[in-house]
């Protein structure tokens, strides 16, 4: 019977705080979160901060706030606490040293005193054509300076004297490590290809491998769900579990997120040159809604089994299963993430949309920003008109300034195309009629325009397009007549007369 069938499901997201939360990391966190929810288990956040050189202090905050933004706060973690803490590896150092000592005492690990230069010299000495870069392993360890060859006394002396040293795992080269991966099926590695892993570095800190295994065990993790880039570490971890006499958790390695076009793993450089949002921070700045981002990410590799694409977090947590995650790499498609965003923006209630737009509007010194806070009813009318035409809630603050200010310029290309001989006369006549009418709303404005066009034997487009240009200054936008109703009669008449004057 496996460990997981006996105990409550416990999964973890174990990022190294080296920078902004990457969307690949967020996807890993999401799949772990779904799995925990689906199995009424616990979702643990563990900060893997043992690599002092790459450590970035703000990154932990960034990770936490990114998870919060996505709506997937951990059940246990450095902020939440829990029975298995501390949840930062830098605070668990004593435990790693203890297990490293146990491995040495039981003959599974040893001290090694070689300098980087000595290791380099060994590589040169043993290099052959088939093996140009020999490893520190069973074939070479006998030639090196380590506790396997030195007397106990000499080892003690060197350590007391403060000689730099590491602790390495003694890997038996004749074995094979085979495990069942929930996503990739049976995976098998020969131990001949694995070097004697460093477990404790010369600064006394554990390596990723040791700390990861000790913590997954100590925190009762039942399933390790992580990116494919960690697959080759898994046999090393399993060797460690065996040496420590522990049962490994179940494994699931998620497909890589690839560059658009499918060439290689999604890279920072590629993302930068193409303007793809690849960190949570970039998603926020670009104005993506969290619901859209998580929906997009969840379907990068997971296939819920039908054609439906829009899922709430709760729905996904309910449906999620590892069997429906495919092993092959998945491409990051910016059109797709934008499509998701548009779907969410269109699905919001007007009030929701305004709520999401508000922080962007506040940052933006546009006409909208000035007009936004003037009247709630008006704001709602405008948002409702714009909603079917925008992709981001922040588009509200960046287009449609004409609802608040008379245009001062007219789109040049549109003028060329739409402002014809006779436009000025037709528009003046239209403005006269609007001004004289007993009533004014969208239907009235439309009826008057069509009647005028008919009388003059002109197509309605001959008036509609230049009127749009006159009232908004731009060629596209919501339905002209709805827009005119929101603007009000006085404003429309004023703007049409102004355009006639300016464009002639
Ligand atoms: N600290 C590793 C990372 O940055 C964790 C990998 C794992 O989940 O084991 O992703």
PDB file of N, CA and C in Angstrom, residues 16 46 48-52 89 93 96-97 100 103 166-169 196-215 230 233 236-237 240:
ATOM      1  N   UNK A  16      12.158  28.630  -4.917  1.00  0.00           N
ATOM      2  CA  UNK A  16      13.365  29.286  -4.420  1.00  0.00           C
ATOM      3  C   UNK A  16      13.149  30.779  -4.611  1.00  0.00           C
ATOM      4  N   UNK A  46       6.542  26.070   0.969  1.00  0.00           N
ATOM      5  CA  UNK A  46       7.853  25.963   1.609  1.00  0.00           C
ATOM      6  C   UNK A  46       8.842  26.820   0.820  1.00  0.00           C
ATOM      7  N   UNK A  48      12.389  27.620  -0.336  1.00  0.00           N
ATOM      8  CA  UNK A  48      13.677  26.928  -0.454  1.00  0.00           C
ATOM      9  C   UNK A  48      14.788  27.960  -0.640  1.00  0.00           C
ATOM     10  N   UNK A  49      15.215  28.492   0.490  1.00  0.00           N
ATOM     11  CA  UNK A  49      16.151  29.626   0.454  1.00  0.00           C
ATOM     12  C   UNK A  49      17.542  29.259   0.969  1.00  0.00           C
ATOM     13  N   UNK A  50      18.022  28.064   0.579  1.00  0.00           N
ATOM     14  CA  UNK A  50      19.354  27.682   1.081  1.00  0.00           C
ATOM     15  C   UNK A  50      20.479  28.163   0.183  1.00  0.00           C
ATOM     16  N   UNK A  51      20.137  28.623  -1.001  1.00  0.00           N
ATOM     17  CA  UNK A  51      21.191  29.104  -1.892  1.00  0.00           C
ATOM     18  C   UNK A  51      21.412  30.595  -1.623  1.00  0.00           C
ATOM     19  N   UNK A  52      22.349  30.850  -0.717  1.00  0.00           N
ATOM     20  CA  UNK A  52      22.555  32.226  -0.247  1.00  0.00           C
ATOM     21  C   UNK A  52      22.917  33.183  -1.374  1.00  0.00           C
ATOM     22  N   UNK A  89      13.536  27.040   4.558  1.00  0.00           N
ATOM     23  CA  UNK A  89      14.636  26.089   4.750  1.00  0.00           C
ATOM     24  C   UNK A  89      15.788  26.699   5.535  1.00  0.00           C
ATOM     25  N   UNK A  93      18.131  24.441   9.258  1.00  0.00           N
ATOM     26  CA  UNK A  93      19.470  23.948   8.957  1.00  0.00           C
ATOM     27  C   UNK A  93      19.934  22.813   9.864  1.00  0.00           C
ATOM     28  N   UNK A  96      19.045  19.319   8.706  1.00  0.00           N
ATOM     29  CA  UNK A  96      19.766  18.763   7.550  1.00  0.00           C
ATOM     30  C   UNK A  96      21.111  18.196   8.008  1.00  0.00           C
ATOM     31  N   UNK A  97      21.752  18.921   8.905  1.00  0.00           N
ATOM     32  CA  UNK A  97      23.066  18.483   9.403  1.00  0.00           C
ATOM     33  C   UNK A  97      22.922  17.134  10.116  1.00  0.00           C
ATOM     34  N   UNK A 100      22.523  14.418   7.563  1.00  0.00           N
ATOM     35  CA  UNK A 100      23.780  14.208   6.837  1.00  0.00           C
ATOM     36  C   UNK A 100      24.709  13.360   7.716  1.00  0.00           C
ATOM     37  N   UNK A 103      23.700   9.788   7.639  1.00  0.00           N
ATOM     38  CA  UNK A 103      24.135   9.134   6.391  1.00  0.00           C
ATOM     39  C   UNK A 103      25.613   8.766   6.451  1.00  0.00           C
ATOM     40  N   UNK A 166      33.006  19.185   1.884  1.00  0.00           N
ATOM     41  CA  UNK A 166      31.575  18.978   1.611  1.00  0.00           C
ATOM     42  C   UNK A 166      31.232  17.559   2.073  1.00  0.00           C
ATOM     43  N   UNK A 167      29.926  17.270   2.093  1.00  0.00           N
ATOM     44  CA  UNK A 167      29.513  15.888   2.353  1.00  0.00           C
ATOM     45  C   UNK A 167      28.858  15.377   1.066  1.00  0.00           C
ATOM     46  N   UNK A 168      29.306  14.200   0.633  1.00  0.00           N
ATOM     47  CA  UNK A 168      28.771  13.634  -0.610  1.00  0.00           C
ATOM     48  C   UNK A 168      28.038  12.327  -0.351  1.00  0.00           C
ATOM     49  N   UNK A 169      27.035  12.056  -1.185  1.00  0.00           N
ATOM     50  CA  UNK A 169      26.317  10.792  -1.123  1.00  0.00           C
ATOM     51  C   UNK A 169      27.143   9.740  -1.870  1.00  0.00           C
ATOM     52  N   UNK A 196      28.346  11.342  -7.255  1.00  0.00           N
ATOM     53  CA  UNK A 196      28.225  11.364  -5.795  1.00  0.00           C
ATOM     54  C   UNK A 196      27.778  12.776  -5.401  1.00  0.00           C
ATOM     55  N   UNK A 197      26.476  12.933  -5.305  1.00  0.00           N
ATOM     56  CA  UNK A 197      25.886  14.244  -5.028  1.00  0.00           C
ATOM     57  C   UNK A 197      26.450  14.923  -3.805  1.00  0.00           C
ATOM     58  N   UNK A 198      26.694  16.216  -3.908  1.00  0.00           N
ATOM     59  CA  UNK A 198      27.005  16.980  -2.697  1.00  0.00           C
ATOM     60  C   UNK A 198      25.696  17.133  -1.915  1.00  0.00           C
ATOM     61  N   UNK A 199      25.752  16.856  -0.623  1.00  0.00           N
ATOM     62  CA  UNK A 199      24.565  16.996   0.235  1.00  0.00           C
ATOM     63  C   UNK A 199      24.660  18.231   1.120  1.00  0.00           C
ATOM     64  N   UNK A 200      25.897  18.436   1.648  1.00  0.00           N
ATOM     65  CA  UNK A 200      26.149  19.645   2.453  1.00  0.00           C
ATOM     66  C   UNK A 200      27.315  20.373   1.784  1.00  0.00           C
ATOM     67  N   UNK A 201      27.110  21.656   1.526  1.00  0.00           N
ATOM     68  CA  UNK A 201      28.136  22.445   0.827  1.00  0.00           C
ATOM     69  C   UNK A 201      29.193  22.927   1.810  1.00  0.00           C
ATOM     70  N   UNK A 202      30.259  23.513   1.272  1.00  0.00           N
ATOM     71  CA  UNK A 202      31.356  23.909   2.160  1.00  0.00           C
ATOM     72  C   UNK A 202      30.939  25.041   3.108  1.00  0.00           C
ATOM     73  N   UNK A 203      29.845  25.769   2.784  1.00  0.00           N
ATOM     74  CA  UNK A 203      29.386  26.802   3.730  1.00  0.00           C
ATOM     75  C   UNK A 203      28.458  26.211   4.800  1.00  0.00           C
ATOM     76  N   UNK A 204      28.322  24.892   4.790  1.00  0.00           N
ATOM     77  CA  UNK A 204      27.495  24.246   5.813  1.00  0.00           C
ATOM     78  C   UNK A 204      26.033  24.142   5.418  1.00  0.00           C
ATOM     79  N   UNK A 205      25.661  24.778   4.312  1.00  0.00           N
ATOM     80  CA  UNK A 205      24.271  24.751   3.871  1.00  0.00           C
ATOM     81  C   UNK A 205      23.993  23.461   3.095  1.00  0.00           C
ATOM     82  N   UNK A 206      22.777  22.953   3.215  1.00  0.00           N
ATOM     83  CA  UNK A 206      22.433  21.758   2.440  1.00  0.00           C
ATOM     84  C   UNK A 206      22.261  22.122   0.975  1.00  0.00           C
ATOM     85  N   UNK A 207      22.405  21.158   0.095  1.00  0.00           N
ATOM     86  CA  UNK A 207      22.048  21.395  -1.303  1.00  0.00           C
ATOM     87  C   UNK A 207      20.532  21.225  -1.438  1.00  0.00           C
ATOM     88  N   UNK A 208      20.052  21.635  -2.583  1.00  0.00           N
ATOM     89  CA  UNK A 208      18.631  21.455  -2.897  1.00  0.00           C
ATOM     90  C   UNK A 208      18.195  20.016  -2.649  1.00  0.00           C
ATOM     91  N   UNK A 209      19.013  19.054  -3.139  1.00  0.00           N
ATOM     92  CA  UNK A 209      18.593  17.652  -3.060  1.00  0.00           C
ATOM     93  C   UNK A 209      18.346  17.200  -1.620  1.00  0.00           C
ATOM     94  N   UNK A 210      19.318  17.465  -0.752  1.00  0.00           N
ATOM     95  CA  UNK A 210      19.165  16.993   0.630  1.00  0.00           C
ATOM     96  C   UNK A 210      17.999  17.699   1.321  1.00  0.00           C
ATOM     97  N   UNK A 211      17.977  19.030   1.200  1.00  0.00           N
ATOM     98  CA  UNK A 211      16.954  19.785   1.919  1.00  0.00           C
ATOM     99  C   UNK A 211      15.557  19.402   1.427  1.00  0.00           C
ATOM    100  N   UNK A 212      15.441  19.224   0.130  1.00  0.00           N
ATOM    101  CA  UNK A 212      14.160  18.902  -0.473  1.00  0.00           C
ATOM    102  C   UNK A 212      13.636  17.558   0.037  1.00  0.00           C
ATOM    103  N   UNK A 213      14.524  16.577   0.077  1.00  0.00           N
ATOM    104  CA  UNK A 213      14.111  15.236   0.512  1.00  0.00           C
ATOM    105  C   UNK A 213      13.788  15.224   2.009  1.00  0.00           C
ATOM    106  N   UNK A 214      14.664  15.837   2.798  1.00  0.00           N
ATOM    107  CA  UNK A 214      14.432  15.853   4.247  1.00  0.00           C
ATOM    108  C   UNK A 214      13.103  16.544   4.556  1.00  0.00           C
ATOM    109  N   UNK A 215      12.853  17.653   3.868  1.00  0.00           N
ATOM    110  CA  UNK A 215      11.634  18.401   4.170  1.00  0.00           C
ATOM    111  C   UNK A 215      10.376  17.714   3.648  1.00  0.00           C
ATOM    112  N   UNK A 230      12.691  19.073 -13.145  1.00  0.00           N
ATOM    113  CA  UNK A 230      13.186  18.391 -11.940  1.00  0.00           C
ATOM    114  C   UNK A 230      13.194  16.872 -12.085  1.00  0.00           C
ATOM    115  N   UNK A 233      16.325  15.063 -11.335  1.00  0.00           N
ATOM    116  CA  UNK A 233      16.742  15.073  -9.924  1.00  0.00           C
ATOM    117  C   UNK A 233      16.077  13.941  -9.156  1.00  0.00           C
ATOM    118  N   UNK A 236      18.036  10.908  -7.928  1.00  0.00           N
ATOM    119  CA  UNK A 236      18.944  11.294  -6.828  1.00  0.00           C
ATOM    120  C   UNK A 236      18.151  11.354  -5.524  1.00  0.00           C
ATOM    121  N   UNK A 237      16.952  11.878  -5.620  1.00  0.00           N
ATOM    122  CA  UNK A 237      16.123  11.974  -4.417  1.00  0.00           C
ATOM    123  C   UNK A 237      15.728  10.585  -3.920  1.00  0.00           C
ATOM    124  N   UNK A 240      18.390   9.021  -2.041  1.00  0.00           N
ATOM    125  CA  UNK A 240      18.458   9.590  -0.691  1.00  0.00           C
ATOM    126  C   UNK A 240      17.375   9.006   0.215  1.00  0.00           C
TER     127      UNK A 240
END
